Coordinates of C-alpha atoms in Angstrom, one line a residue:
M1 CA -4.5 29.5 -13.4
T2 CA -4.3 25.7 -13.5
T3 CA -6.1 23.5 -16.0
G4 CA -8.7 22.6 -13.3
D5 CA -9.3 26.3 -12.5
S6 CA -9.7 27.0 -16.2
R7 CA -12.4 24.4 -16.5
V8 CA -14.2 25.7 -13.4
W9 CA -14.1 29.2 -14.8
V10 CA -15.4 28.2 -18.2
A11 CA -18.2 26.1 -16.7
D12 CA -19.4 28.9 -14.4
L13 CA -19.1 31.4 -17.2
L14 CA -21.3 29.3 -19.4
L15 CA -23.9 28.9 -16.6
A16 CA -23.9 32.6 -16.0
G17 CA -24.3 33.3 -19.7
A18 CA -27.2 30.9 -20.0
V19 CA -29.0 32.4 -17.0
A20 CA -28.3 35.9 -18.3
V21 CA -29.7 35.2 -21.7
I22 CA -32.9 33.7 -20.3
S23 CA -33.4 36.5 -17.7
V24 CA -32.7 39.3 -20.2
G25 CA -35.0 37.7 -22.7
F26 CA -37.9 38.0 -20.2
A27 CA -37.1 41.6 -19.3
L28 CA -36.1 42.7 -22.8
T29 CA -38.8 45.5 -22.9
D30 CA -37.2 47.2 -19.8
W31 CA -33.6 48.1 -20.3
V32 CA -33.0 48.8 -16.6
A33 CA -34.4 45.4 -15.7
S34 CA -32.3 43.8 -18.4
L35 CA -29.1 45.4 -17.1
L36 CA -29.9 44.4 -13.5
A37 CA -30.8 40.9 -14.6
L38 CA -27.5 40.7 -16.5
A39 CA -25.6 42.0 -13.4
L40 CA -27.1 39.5 -11.0
S41 CA -26.5 36.7 -13.4
A42 CA -22.9 37.7 -13.8
S43 CA -22.2 36.8 -10.2
L44 CA -22.4 33.1 -11.1
A45 CA -19.4 33.4 -13.4
F46 CA -17.0 33.5 -10.4
R47 CA -19.0 31.7 -7.6
R48 CA -16.1 29.2 -7.3
T49 CA -13.1 31.1 -8.3
Y50 CA -13.9 34.3 -6.3
P51 CA -16.8 33.3 -4.0
V52 CA -16.6 36.4 -1.7
V53 CA -16.7 38.8 -4.7
A54 CA -19.6 36.8 -6.2
L55 CA -21.6 37.1 -3.0
V56 CA -21.0 40.8 -2.6
W57 CA -21.8 41.4 -6.3
A58 CA -25.0 39.4 -6.1
T59 CA -26.1 41.2 -2.9
T60 CA -25.4 44.6 -4.5
A61 CA -27.4 43.7 -7.6
A62 CA -30.3 42.4 -5.6
V63 CA -30.4 45.6 -3.6
A64 CA -30.4 47.6 -6.8
H65 CA -33.4 45.5 -7.9
A66 CA -35.3 46.6 -4.9
L67 CA -34.4 50.3 -5.3
L68 CA -34.9 50.6 -9.1
L69 CA -37.6 48.1 -10.0
T70 CA -41.2 47.4 -9.0
N71 CA -41.2 43.7 -10.1
L72 CA -38.9 40.8 -9.7
T73 CA -37.0 39.5 -12.7
L74 CA -36.3 35.9 -13.6
S75 CA -32.7 36.5 -12.5
V76 CA -33.7 35.9 -8.9
V77 CA -33.0 32.2 -9.6
V78 CA -29.4 33.2 -9.1
V79 CA -30.0 33.5 -5.4
P80 CA -30.6 29.8 -4.6
M81 CA -28.0 28.9 -7.2
L82 CA -25.4 31.0 -5.5
V83 CA -26.4 29.8 -2.1
H84 CA -26.0 26.2 -3.3
G85 CA -22.7 26.9 -4.9
L86 CA -21.2 28.5 -1.9
A87 CA -22.5 25.7 0.4
R88 CA -20.9 23.2 -2.0
W89 CA -17.5 24.7 -2.7
S90 CA -16.8 27.4 -0.2
G91 CA -16.0 27.5 3.5
R92 CA -18.7 27.0 6.2
G93 CA -18.6 30.6 7.3
L94 CA -19.2 32.0 3.8
A95 CA -21.9 29.4 3.1
L96 CA -23.8 30.4 6.2
T97 CA -23.4 34.1 5.4
A98 CA -24.9 33.4 1.9
L99 CA -27.7 31.5 3.5
G100 CA -28.5 34.4 5.8
I101 CA -28.5 36.9 3.0
G102 CA -30.6 34.5 0.9
L103 CA -33.2 34.1 3.6
A104 CA -33.3 37.9 4.1
G105 CA -33.9 38.3 0.4
A106 CA -36.5 35.5 0.5
V107 CA -38.5 37.5 3.0
A108 CA -37.8 41.0 1.7
G109 CA -38.3 40.1 -1.9
P110 CA -41.9 39.0 -1.9
L111 CA -42.8 41.7 0.7
W112 CA -41.2 44.3 -1.5
S113 CA -42.8 43.0 -4.7
L114 CA -46.3 42.8 -3.2
S115 CA -46.1 46.1 -1.4
W116 CA -46.5 47.8 -4.7
R117 CA -50.0 46.4 -5.0
A118 CA -52.6 48.4 -3.2
E119 CA -54.9 45.4 -2.7
A120 CA -52.1 43.2 -1.3
K121 CA -52.7 41.7 2.2
L122 CA -50.2 40.4 4.7
S123 CA -51.7 36.9 4.5
D124 CA -51.1 37.0 0.7
M125 CA -47.4 37.4 1.4
L126 CA -46.9 34.4 3.7
V127 CA -47.0 31.7 0.9
P128 CA -44.5 33.5 -1.3
V129 CA -42.2 34.2 1.6
A130 CA -42.4 30.5 2.8
A131 CA -41.8 29.3 -0.8
C132 CA -38.8 31.5 -1.4
A133 CA -37.3 30.7 2.0
G134 CA -37.9 27.0 1.4
V135 CA -36.1 27.1 -1.9
V136 CA -33.1 28.9 -0.4
I137 CA -32.9 26.5 2.5
A138 CA -33.2 23.5 0.2
A139 CA -30.4 24.9 -2.0
H140 CA -28.1 25.3 1.0
V141 CA -28.9 21.8 2.4
F142 CA -28.4 20.2 -1.0
G143 CA -25.1 22.0 -1.5
Q144 CA -23.9 21.1 2.0
R145 CA -24.8 17.4 1.4
E146 CA -22.9 17.4 -1.8
R147 CA -19.9 18.8 -0.1
E148 CA -20.1 16.2 2.7
R149 CA -20.3 13.4 0.1
A150 CA -17.3 14.9 -1.8
D151 CA -15.3 15.2 1.5
T152 CA -16.2 11.6 2.4
L153 CA -15.2 10.4 -1.0
L154 CA -11.9 12.4 -0.7
V155 CA -11.1 10.9 2.7
R156 CA -11.9 7.4 1.5
R157 CA -9.6 7.9 -1.5
R158 CA -6.9 9.2 0.7
L159 CA -7.2 6.2 3.1
E160 CA -7.2 3.8 0.1
R161 CA -4.1 5.5 -1.2
I162 CA -2.4 5.3 2.2
E163 CA -3.4 1.7 2.5
H164 CA -2.1 1.0 -1.0
D165 CA 1.2 2.7 -0.2
R166 CA 1.5 0.8 3.0
A167 CA 0.8 -2.5 1.3
V168 CA 3.5 -1.6 -1.3
Q169 CA 6.0 -0.7 1.4
E170 CA 5.2 -4.0 3.3
A171 CA 5.6 -6.0 0.1
A172 CA 8.9 -4.3 -0.7
A173 CA 10.1 -4.9 2.9
E174 CA 9.1 -8.5 2.7
E175 CA 10.8 -8.8 -0.7
R176 CA 14.0 -7.3 0.8
T177 CA 13.8 -9.6 3.7
Q178 CA 13.4 -12.6 1.4
I179 CA 16.4 -11.5 -0.7
A180 CA 18.5 -11.0 2.4
R181 CA 17.6 -14.5 3.5
E182 CA 18.5 -16.1 0.2
V183 CA 21.8 -14.2 -0.1
H184 CA 22.6 -15.1 3.5
D185 CA 21.9 -18.8 3.0
I186 CA 23.8 -19.0 -0.3
V187 CA 26.8 -17.0 0.7
A188 CA 27.1 -18.2 4.3
H189 CA 26.9 -21.9 3.5
S190 CA 29.2 -21.7 0.5
L191 CA 31.8 -19.7 2.2
S192 CA 31.7 -21.9 5.3
M193 CA 32.2 -25.0 3.0
I194 CA 35.1 -23.3 1.3
A195 CA 36.6 -22.3 4.7
V196 CA 36.3 -25.9 6.0
Q197 CA 37.8 -27.4 2.9
A198 CA 40.6 -24.9 2.9
E199 CA 41.4 -25.5 6.6
G200 CA 41.2 -29.3 6.2
G201 CA 43.0 -29.2 2.9
R202 CA 45.9 -27.4 4.4
A203 CA 46.5 -30.1 6.9
L204 CA 45.9 -32.8 4.3
V205 CA 48.4 -31.3 1.8
T206 CA 51.0 -31.1 4.6
R207 CA 50.7 -34.8 5.0
D208 CA 50.1 -35.8 1.4
P209 CA 51.0 -33.1 -1.2
S210 CA 49.7 -35.2 -4.0
R211 CA 46.1 -34.6 -2.8
A212 CA 46.3 -30.9 -3.3
P213 CA 44.4 -31.0 -6.6
E214 CA 41.6 -32.8 -5.0
V215 CA 41.2 -30.2 -2.3
L216 CA 41.4 -27.3 -4.8
T217 CA 38.8 -29.0 -7.0
V218 CA 36.3 -29.2 -4.1
I219 CA 36.9 -25.5 -3.3
A220 CA 36.5 -24.5 -6.9
E221 CA 33.3 -26.5 -7.3
E222 CA 31.8 -25.0 -4.2
S223 CA 32.8 -21.5 -5.4
R224 CA 31.2 -22.0 -8.7
T225 CA 28.0 -23.3 -7.1
A226 CA 27.8 -20.2 -5.0
L227 CA 28.5 -17.9 -7.9
N228 CA 25.8 -19.7 -10.1
E229 CA 23.2 -19.4 -7.3
I230 CA 24.0 -15.7 -6.9
R231 CA 23.8 -15.1 -10.7
D232 CA 20.4 -16.9 -10.7
M233 CA 19.1 -14.6 -8.0
V234 CA 20.3 -11.5 -9.8
S235 CA 18.7 -12.7 -13.0
L236 CA 15.5 -13.4 -11.1
L237 CA 15.5 -9.8 -9.7
R238 CA 16.0 -8.4 -13.2
G239 CA 13.1 -10.5 -14.4
D240 CA 15.1 -12.4 -17.0
A241 CA 15.7 -15.7 -15.1
A242 CA 14.5 -19.0 -16.5
Y243 CA 12.2 -21.0 -14.4
R244 CA 13.9 -23.3 -11.9
P245 CA 12.0 -25.8 -9.8
A246 CA 12.3 -25.6 -6.0
P247 CA 14.8 -28.0 -4.5
G248 CA 13.6 -31.5 -3.8
L249 CA 14.8 -34.5 -1.9
M250 CA 17.7 -35.1 -4.2
D251 CA 18.9 -31.5 -3.8
I252 CA 18.8 -32.0 0.0
K253 CA 20.8 -35.2 -0.4
D254 CA 23.4 -33.4 -2.6
L255 CA 23.6 -30.7 0.0
V256 CA 24.4 -33.2 2.7
D257 CA 26.7 -35.2 0.6
R258 CA 29.0 -32.2 0.1
L259 CA 30.1 -32.7 3.7
G260 CA 31.3 -36.2 3.0
D261 CA 31.4 -38.5 6.0
R262 CA 30.8 -35.6 8.4
A263 CA 27.0 -35.5 7.7
H264 CA 24.4 -38.2 7.2
L265 CA 20.8 -37.9 5.9
D266 CA 18.0 -40.2 7.0
I267 CA 14.4 -40.0 5.6
A268 CA 12.0 -41.8 8.0
G269 CA 8.4 -42.7 7.1
R270 CA 6.9 -42.3 3.7
P271 CA 8.7 -39.8 1.3
P272 CA 7.1 -36.4 1.9
V273 CA 4.8 -35.0 -0.7
I274 CA 4.9 -31.3 -0.1
G275 CA 4.6 -28.1 -2.0
P276 CA 7.6 -26.2 -3.5
V277 CA 7.5 -23.3 -1.0
L278 CA 7.7 -25.7 2.0
T279 CA 10.4 -27.8 0.2
L280 CA 12.5 -24.7 -0.2
T281 CA 12.0 -23.8 3.4
I282 CA 13.2 -27.2 4.6
Y283 CA 16.1 -27.0 2.2
R284 CA 17.2 -23.6 3.6
V285 CA 16.7 -24.8 7.2
I286 CA 19.0 -27.7 6.6
Q287 CA 21.5 -25.6 4.7
E288 CA 21.7 -22.9 7.4
S289 CA 22.0 -25.6 10.1
L290 CA 24.9 -27.2 8.3
T291 CA 26.5 -23.8 7.9
N292 CA 26.3 -23.2 11.6
F293 CA 27.6 -26.8 12.1
L294 CA 30.6 -26.1 10.0
R295 CA 31.3 -22.8 11.8
H296 CA 30.9 -23.8 15.4
A297 CA 30.8 -27.6 16.0
G298 CA 34.5 -28.2 15.5
P299 CA 36.6 -30.1 12.9
K300 CA 35.9 -33.5 14.2
A301 CA 32.1 -33.2 14.8
K302 CA 29.5 -35.0 12.7
A303 CA 25.9 -34.1 12.0
A304 CA 22.8 -36.3 11.5
I305 CA 19.9 -34.9 9.5
T306 CA 16.5 -36.6 9.8
I307 CA 13.4 -35.9 7.9
T308 CA 10.3 -37.6 9.3
T309 CA 6.9 -37.5 7.6
A310 CA 3.6 -38.4 9.4
E311 CA 0.0 -38.1 8.3
T312 CA -0.3 -34.4 9.2
S313 CA 3.2 -33.1 9.5
T314 CA 6.8 -33.2 8.4
S315 CA 9.6 -32.7 10.9
V316 CA 13.2 -32.0 10.3
T317 CA 16.0 -32.5 12.9
I318 CA 19.6 -31.5 12.4
R319 CA 21.8 -32.7 15.3
D320 CA 25.5 -32.7 15.8
N321 CA 27.9 -34.0 18.4
G322 CA 30.1 -30.9 18.5
R323 CA 30.9 -28.2 21.0
G324 CA 27.3 -27.3 21.8
S325 CA 27.0 -24.5 24.3
T326 CA 30.8 -24.1 24.5
A327 CA 31.1 -23.2 20.8
P328 CA 32.6 -19.8 20.2
T329 CA 30.5 -17.1 18.4
D330 CA 31.0 -13.5 17.5
G331 CA 27.3 -12.7 18.1
K332 CA 26.8 -11.2 14.6
G333 CA 25.0 -14.2 13.0
H334 CA 21.4 -14.1 11.9
G335 CA 21.1 -17.7 10.9
L336 CA 18.8 -18.9 13.7
R337 CA 16.5 -15.9 13.4
T338 CA 16.3 -16.3 9.7
M339 CA 15.4 -20.0 10.1
H340 CA 12.8 -19.2 12.6
E341 CA 11.2 -16.5 10.3
R342 CA 11.1 -19.0 7.5
V343 CA 9.5 -21.8 9.5
T344 CA 7.0 -19.4 11.1
A345 CA 6.0 -18.1 7.6
S346 CA 5.3 -21.7 6.6
G347 CA 3.0 -22.2 9.5
G348 CA 5.5 -24.4 11.4
T349 CA 7.4 -24.3 14.7
M350 CA 11.1 -24.5 15.5
S351 CA 13.4 -25.0 18.4
A352 CA 17.1 -24.7 18.5
G353 CA 19.7 -25.1 21.3
A354 CA 22.5 -27.1 22.9
V355 CA 21.6 -30.7 23.9
P356 CA 22.5 -32.0 27.4
D357 CA 24.9 -34.7 26.2
G358 CA 26.9 -32.2 24.0
G359 CA 26.3 -30.9 20.6
F360 CA 23.5 -28.8 19.1
E361 CA 20.1 -29.5 17.7
V362 CA 17.6 -27.7 15.4
H363 CA 14.1 -29.2 15.2
A364 CA 11.4 -27.9 13.0
V365 CA 7.8 -29.2 12.5
F366 CA 5.7 -28.2 9.5
P367 CA 1.9 -29.0 9.3
L368 CA 1.1 -30.6 5.9
E369 CA -2.5 -29.3 6.0
R370 CA -1.1 -25.8 5.5
V371 CA 0.2 -26.8 2.1
S372 CA -2.1 -26.5 -0.9

């Protein structure tokens, strides 16, 4: 028996004991009535744990009342209490059976009790029958409504739990997606920079071996930058990372300057005053675009990055003069999709594709009114 069942058993046992004490107290001068009152009251002790046994027990005790006694005892209050309990906690079939037996007793009880009186008339029996039947029906209805309320509450709690679990799963999925975006942006850009420097450095060292330390220094710095960013992300996931502000214009300028003369940044209009989330989005869009530029545009291509701020929006354009639609690809990249997801999440729009006169362009527009 579980803890919950134990509590139910104890509560019903106490109720049965209280009803038995009161009923026996009123029938104390008649030991047969006392025993029958005790028997009928005992059915309440297992109305929830063994409801069928309780119903059969109570019915048997009530029939014994009719056979052995000439007057009703106070224990008849068990009938509506049992009808209520079965309607509240048992199945519909058992609850209706209890109601039927209770109504039969509500009719037969008063008729049987008054039949022992010689002066009793049929009209005198109508009021007691109606009253007893009304009490039984009210007990059943009240118990059924309690059951319906409990079922409704249970369904509501289940729905709330399902909704909570779904919200947690969606938050976890969004968090995983965000982590994947950040890792992709950090690793892809840094490795692309390292690959470009290594390829260019190999040709440069062949012509001028004295510049080998310069090439290796650039590769080492880029590797350290990637490692530091990944460490920061791991620390953030562990919850022990120190606060780092979102990248600003100077960080974007540093990002572009890493490419030397192959990339140029132009900020048109007034300097944008935007929130940290949108600033990070712009930074990542430029970073991913430059990563794709390094991978696909070709060794001699150059890129122009333009940030233009108007009254209600900020636009970012990354355009190169590389291979454009003829650039080779393995089809495994997720850069453009990741950028599009970032831009859409910030309330902006993005387009990307080859331009007619050669090269490739990424253009994103962010509404400033979306930023608090």
